[in-house]
PDB file of C-alpha atoms in Angstrom:
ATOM      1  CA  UNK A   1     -66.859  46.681  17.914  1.00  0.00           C
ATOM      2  CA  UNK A   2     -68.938  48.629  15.579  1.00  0.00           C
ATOM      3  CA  UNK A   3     -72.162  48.429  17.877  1.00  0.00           C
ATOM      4  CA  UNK A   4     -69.594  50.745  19.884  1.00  0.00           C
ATOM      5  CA  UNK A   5     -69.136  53.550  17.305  1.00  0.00           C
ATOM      6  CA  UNK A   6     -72.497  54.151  16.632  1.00  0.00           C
ATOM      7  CA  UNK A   7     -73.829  57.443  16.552  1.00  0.00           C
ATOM      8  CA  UNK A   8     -76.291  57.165  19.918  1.00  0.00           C
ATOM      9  CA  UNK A   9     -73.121  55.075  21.577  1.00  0.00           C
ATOM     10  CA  UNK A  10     -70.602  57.880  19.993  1.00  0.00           C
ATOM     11  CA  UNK A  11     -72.950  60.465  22.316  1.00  0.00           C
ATOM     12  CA  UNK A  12     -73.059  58.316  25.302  1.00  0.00           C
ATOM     13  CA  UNK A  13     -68.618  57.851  25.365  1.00  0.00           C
ATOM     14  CA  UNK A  14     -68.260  61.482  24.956  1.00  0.00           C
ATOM     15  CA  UNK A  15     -71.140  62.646  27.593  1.00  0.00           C
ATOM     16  CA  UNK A  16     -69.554  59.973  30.150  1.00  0.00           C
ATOM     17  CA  UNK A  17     -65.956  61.243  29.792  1.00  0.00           C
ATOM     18  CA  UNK A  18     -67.533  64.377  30.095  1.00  0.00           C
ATOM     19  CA  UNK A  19     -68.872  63.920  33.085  1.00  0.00           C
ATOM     20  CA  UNK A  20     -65.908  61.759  34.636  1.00  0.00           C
ATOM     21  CA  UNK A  21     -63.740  64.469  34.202  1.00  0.00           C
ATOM     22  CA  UNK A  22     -66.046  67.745  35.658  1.00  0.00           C
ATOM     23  CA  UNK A  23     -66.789  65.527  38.487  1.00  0.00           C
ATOM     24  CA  UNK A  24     -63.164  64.251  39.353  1.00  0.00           C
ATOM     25  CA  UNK A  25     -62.565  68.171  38.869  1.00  0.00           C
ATOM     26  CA  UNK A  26     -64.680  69.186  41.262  1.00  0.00           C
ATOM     27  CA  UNK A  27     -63.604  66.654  43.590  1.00  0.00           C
ATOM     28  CA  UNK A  28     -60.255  68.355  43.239  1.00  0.00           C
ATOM     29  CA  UNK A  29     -61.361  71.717  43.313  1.00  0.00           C
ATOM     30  CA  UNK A  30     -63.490  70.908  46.860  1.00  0.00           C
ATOM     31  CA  UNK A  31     -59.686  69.160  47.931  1.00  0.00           C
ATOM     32  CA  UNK A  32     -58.308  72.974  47.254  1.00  0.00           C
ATOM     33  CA  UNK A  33     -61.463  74.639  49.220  1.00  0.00           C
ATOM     34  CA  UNK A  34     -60.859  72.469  51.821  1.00  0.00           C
ATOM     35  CA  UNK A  35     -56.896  72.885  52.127  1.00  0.00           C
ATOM     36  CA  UNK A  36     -57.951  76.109  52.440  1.00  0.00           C
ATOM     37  CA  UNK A  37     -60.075  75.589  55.552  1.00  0.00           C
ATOM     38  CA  UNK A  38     -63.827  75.067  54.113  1.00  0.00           C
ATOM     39  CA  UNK A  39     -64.633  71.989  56.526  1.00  0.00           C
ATOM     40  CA  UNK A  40     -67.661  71.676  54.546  1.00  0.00           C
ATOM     41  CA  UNK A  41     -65.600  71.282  51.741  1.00  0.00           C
ATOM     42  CA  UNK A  42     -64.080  67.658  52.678  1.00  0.00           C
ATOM     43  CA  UNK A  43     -67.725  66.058  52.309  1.00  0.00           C
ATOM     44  CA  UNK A  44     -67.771  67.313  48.856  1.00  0.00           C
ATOM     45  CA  UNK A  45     -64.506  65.907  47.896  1.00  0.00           C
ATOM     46  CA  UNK A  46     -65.283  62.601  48.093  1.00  0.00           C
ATOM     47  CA  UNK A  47     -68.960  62.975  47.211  1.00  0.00           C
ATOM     48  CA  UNK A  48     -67.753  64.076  43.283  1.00  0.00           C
ATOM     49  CA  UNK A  49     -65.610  61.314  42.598  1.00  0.00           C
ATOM     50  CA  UNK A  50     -68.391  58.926  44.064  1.00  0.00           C
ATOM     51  CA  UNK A  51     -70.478  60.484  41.118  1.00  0.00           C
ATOM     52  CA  UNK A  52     -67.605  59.638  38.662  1.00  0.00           C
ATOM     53  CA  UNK A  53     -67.295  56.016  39.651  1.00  0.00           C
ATOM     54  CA  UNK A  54     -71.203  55.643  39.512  1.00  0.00           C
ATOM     55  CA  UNK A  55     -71.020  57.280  35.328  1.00  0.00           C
ATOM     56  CA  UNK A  56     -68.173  54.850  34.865  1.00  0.00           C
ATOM     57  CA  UNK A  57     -70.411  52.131  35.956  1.00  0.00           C
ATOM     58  CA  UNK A  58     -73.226  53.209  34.156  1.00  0.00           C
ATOM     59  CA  UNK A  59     -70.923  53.687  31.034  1.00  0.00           C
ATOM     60  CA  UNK A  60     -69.305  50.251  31.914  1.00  0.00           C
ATOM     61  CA  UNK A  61     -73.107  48.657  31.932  1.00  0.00           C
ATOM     62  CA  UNK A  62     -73.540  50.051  28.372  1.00  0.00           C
ATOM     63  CA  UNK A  63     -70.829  48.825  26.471  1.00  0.00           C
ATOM     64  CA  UNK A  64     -71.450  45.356  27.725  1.00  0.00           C
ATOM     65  CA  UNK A  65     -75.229  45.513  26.680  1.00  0.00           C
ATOM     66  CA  UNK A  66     -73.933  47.130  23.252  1.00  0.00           C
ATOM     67  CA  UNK A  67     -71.224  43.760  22.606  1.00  0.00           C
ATOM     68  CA  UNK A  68     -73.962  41.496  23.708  1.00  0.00           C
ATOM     69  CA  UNK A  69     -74.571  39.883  20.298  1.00  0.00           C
ATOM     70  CA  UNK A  70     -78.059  39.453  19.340  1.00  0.00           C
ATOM     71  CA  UNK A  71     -78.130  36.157  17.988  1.00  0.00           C
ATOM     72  CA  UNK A  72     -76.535  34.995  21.404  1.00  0.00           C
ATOM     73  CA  UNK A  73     -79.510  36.580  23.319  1.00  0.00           C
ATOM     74  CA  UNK A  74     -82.303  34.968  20.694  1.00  0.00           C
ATOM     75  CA  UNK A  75     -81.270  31.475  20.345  1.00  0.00           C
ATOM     76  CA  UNK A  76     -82.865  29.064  22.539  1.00  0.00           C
ATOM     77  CA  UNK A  77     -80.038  27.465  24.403  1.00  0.00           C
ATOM     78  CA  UNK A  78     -79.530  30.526  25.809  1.00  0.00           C
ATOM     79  CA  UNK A  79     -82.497  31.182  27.783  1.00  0.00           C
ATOM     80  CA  UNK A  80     -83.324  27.608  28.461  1.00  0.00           C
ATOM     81  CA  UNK A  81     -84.391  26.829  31.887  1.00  0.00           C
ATOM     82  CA  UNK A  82     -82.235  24.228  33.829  1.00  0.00           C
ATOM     83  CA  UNK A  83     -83.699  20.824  33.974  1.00  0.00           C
ATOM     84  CA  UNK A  84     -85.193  20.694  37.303  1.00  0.00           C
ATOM     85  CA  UNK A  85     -87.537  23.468  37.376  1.00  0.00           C
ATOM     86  CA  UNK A  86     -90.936  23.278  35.984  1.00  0.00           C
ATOM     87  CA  UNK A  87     -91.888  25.352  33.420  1.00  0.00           C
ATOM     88  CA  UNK A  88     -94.758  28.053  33.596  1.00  0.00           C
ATOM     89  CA  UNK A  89     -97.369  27.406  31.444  1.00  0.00           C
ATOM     90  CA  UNK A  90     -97.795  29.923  28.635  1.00  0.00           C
ATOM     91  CA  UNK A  91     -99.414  32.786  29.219  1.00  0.00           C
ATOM     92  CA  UNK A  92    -100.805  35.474  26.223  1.00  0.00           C
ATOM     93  CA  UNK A  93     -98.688  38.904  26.536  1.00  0.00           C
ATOM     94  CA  UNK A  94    -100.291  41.581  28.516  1.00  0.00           C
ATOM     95  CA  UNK A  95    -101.773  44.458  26.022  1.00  0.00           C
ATOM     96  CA  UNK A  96    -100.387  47.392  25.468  1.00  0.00           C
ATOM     97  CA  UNK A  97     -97.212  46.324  26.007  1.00  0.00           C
ATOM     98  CA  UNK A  98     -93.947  46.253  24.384  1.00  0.00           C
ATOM     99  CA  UNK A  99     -91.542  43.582  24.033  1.00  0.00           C
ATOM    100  CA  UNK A 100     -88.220  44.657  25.812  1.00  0.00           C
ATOM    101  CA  UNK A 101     -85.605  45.848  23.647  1.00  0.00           C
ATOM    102  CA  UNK A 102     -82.388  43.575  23.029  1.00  0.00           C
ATOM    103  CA  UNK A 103     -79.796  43.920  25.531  1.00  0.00           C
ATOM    104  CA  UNK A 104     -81.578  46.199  27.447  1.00  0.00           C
ATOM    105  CA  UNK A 105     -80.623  44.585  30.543  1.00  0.00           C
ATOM    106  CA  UNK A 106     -84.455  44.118  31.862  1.00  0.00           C
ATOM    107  CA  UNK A 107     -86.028  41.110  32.080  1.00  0.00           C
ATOM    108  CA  UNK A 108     -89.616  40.151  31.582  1.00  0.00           C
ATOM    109  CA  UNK A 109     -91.940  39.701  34.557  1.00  0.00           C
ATOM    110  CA  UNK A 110     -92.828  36.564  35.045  1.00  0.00           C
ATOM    111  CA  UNK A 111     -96.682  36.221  34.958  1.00  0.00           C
ATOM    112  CA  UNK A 112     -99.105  34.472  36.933  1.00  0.00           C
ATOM    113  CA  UNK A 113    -102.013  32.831  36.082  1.00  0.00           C
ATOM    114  CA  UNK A 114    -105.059  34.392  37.866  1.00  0.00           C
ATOM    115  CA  UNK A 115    -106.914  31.530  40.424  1.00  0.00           C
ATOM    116  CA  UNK A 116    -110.564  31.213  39.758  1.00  0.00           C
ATOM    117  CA  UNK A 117    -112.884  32.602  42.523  1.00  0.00           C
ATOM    118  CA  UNK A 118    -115.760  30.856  44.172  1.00  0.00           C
ATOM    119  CA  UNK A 119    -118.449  30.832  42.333  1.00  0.00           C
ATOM    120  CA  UNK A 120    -116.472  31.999  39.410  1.00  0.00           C
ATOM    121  CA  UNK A 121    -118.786  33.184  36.761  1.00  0.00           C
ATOM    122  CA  UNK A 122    -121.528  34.037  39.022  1.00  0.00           C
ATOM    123  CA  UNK A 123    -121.579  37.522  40.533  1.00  0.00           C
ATOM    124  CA  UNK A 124    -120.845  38.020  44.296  1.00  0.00           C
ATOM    125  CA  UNK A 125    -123.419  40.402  46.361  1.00  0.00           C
ATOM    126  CA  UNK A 126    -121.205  42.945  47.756  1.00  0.00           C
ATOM    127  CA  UNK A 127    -123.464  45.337  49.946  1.00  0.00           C
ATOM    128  CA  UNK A 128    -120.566  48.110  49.940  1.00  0.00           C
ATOM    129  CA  UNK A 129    -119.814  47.466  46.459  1.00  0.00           C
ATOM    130  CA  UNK A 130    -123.728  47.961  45.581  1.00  0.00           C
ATOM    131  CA  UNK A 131    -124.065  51.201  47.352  1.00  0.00           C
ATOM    132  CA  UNK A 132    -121.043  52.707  47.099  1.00  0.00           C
ATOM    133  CA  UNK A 133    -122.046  51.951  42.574  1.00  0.00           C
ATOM    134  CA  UNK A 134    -125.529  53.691  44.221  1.00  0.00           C
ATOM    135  CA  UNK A 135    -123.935  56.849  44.849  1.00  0.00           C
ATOM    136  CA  UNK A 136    -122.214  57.017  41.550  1.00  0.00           C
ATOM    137  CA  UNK A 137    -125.607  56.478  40.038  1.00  0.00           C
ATOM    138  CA  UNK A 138    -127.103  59.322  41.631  1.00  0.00           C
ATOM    139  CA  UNK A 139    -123.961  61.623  41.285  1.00  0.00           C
ATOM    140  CA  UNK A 140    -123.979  61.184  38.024  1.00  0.00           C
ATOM    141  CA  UNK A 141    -127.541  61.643  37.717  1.00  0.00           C
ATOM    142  CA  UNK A 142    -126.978  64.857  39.408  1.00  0.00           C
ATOM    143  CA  UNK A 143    -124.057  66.552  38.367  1.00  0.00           C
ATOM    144  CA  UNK A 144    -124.490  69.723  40.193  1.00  0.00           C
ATOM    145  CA  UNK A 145    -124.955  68.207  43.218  1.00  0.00           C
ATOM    146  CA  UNK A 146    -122.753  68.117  46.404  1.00  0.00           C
ATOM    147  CA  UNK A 147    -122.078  64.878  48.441  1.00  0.00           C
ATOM    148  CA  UNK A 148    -123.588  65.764  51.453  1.00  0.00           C
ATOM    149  CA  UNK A 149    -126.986  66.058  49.461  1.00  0.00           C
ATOM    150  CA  UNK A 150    -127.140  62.393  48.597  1.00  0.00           C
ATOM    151  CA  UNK A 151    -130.042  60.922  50.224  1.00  0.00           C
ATOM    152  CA  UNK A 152    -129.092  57.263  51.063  1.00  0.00           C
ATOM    153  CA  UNK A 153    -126.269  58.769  53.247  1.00  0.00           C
ATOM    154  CA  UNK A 154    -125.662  57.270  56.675  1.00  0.00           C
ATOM    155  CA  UNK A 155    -124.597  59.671  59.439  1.00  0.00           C
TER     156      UNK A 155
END
């Protein structure tokens, strides 16, 4: 319970009572507007406490997270895949990024190894490829230069 008292969780329960109760007030207010014979007003008073019930989820979905202990989510048994399937085969991490943080609630992607192309080592001719790198070139080699200037271009 003291993951729950936190000073970050502390913000989150009073910004999520916060917003429970202005949007279940509004809801109640639109029921008044609409009493009153704003027909436009009816839409409205169930939209608000729709947006209540979604912050209670979303406050709901971070308490659990915050009681998930972190030993529970580390140890081995815990994210051990079930007999039957076959295991991928280890892959290095992508750079530049960052493990997820505990009890975060997202899951790593699972990777795929890539499938060697014909030939693989050896580089493919590509016509397109080769002059499309062409017109780089010469853009590059003439910066001022507009694209409808570039010599090798087909009509």
């Amino acid at each position: 319970m003291r993951r729950l008292a936190t000073p970050p969780m502390l913000a989150k329960h009073v910004l999520a009572i916060a917003l429970i109760g202005g949007f279940l007030w509004l809801g109640w207010w639109q029921v008044s507007r609409a009493t009153a014979g704003n027909a436009l007003s009816w839409a409205y008073a169930f939209e608000w406490p729709v947006f209540a019930a979604f912050v209670g989820f979303l406050w709901y979905r971070e308490i659990r997270d915050a009681l998930v202990s972190p030993a529970a989510l580390a140890s081995p048994a815990a994210q051990a895949a079930p007999a039957d399937e076959v295991a991928a085969p280890a892959l290095p991490p992508v750079l530049g990024t960052k493990a997820p943080k505990i009890g975060s609630g997202f899951r790593r992607p699972v990777l795929v190894p890539r499938q060697a192309m014909a030939g693989a080592g050896q580089a493919v001719p590509d016509p397109a490829l080769d002059e499309y790198n062409d017109y780089l070139a010469w853009l590059n080699a003439n910066p001022g230069a507009k694209a409808s200037e570039y010599p090798g271009r087909r009509a």
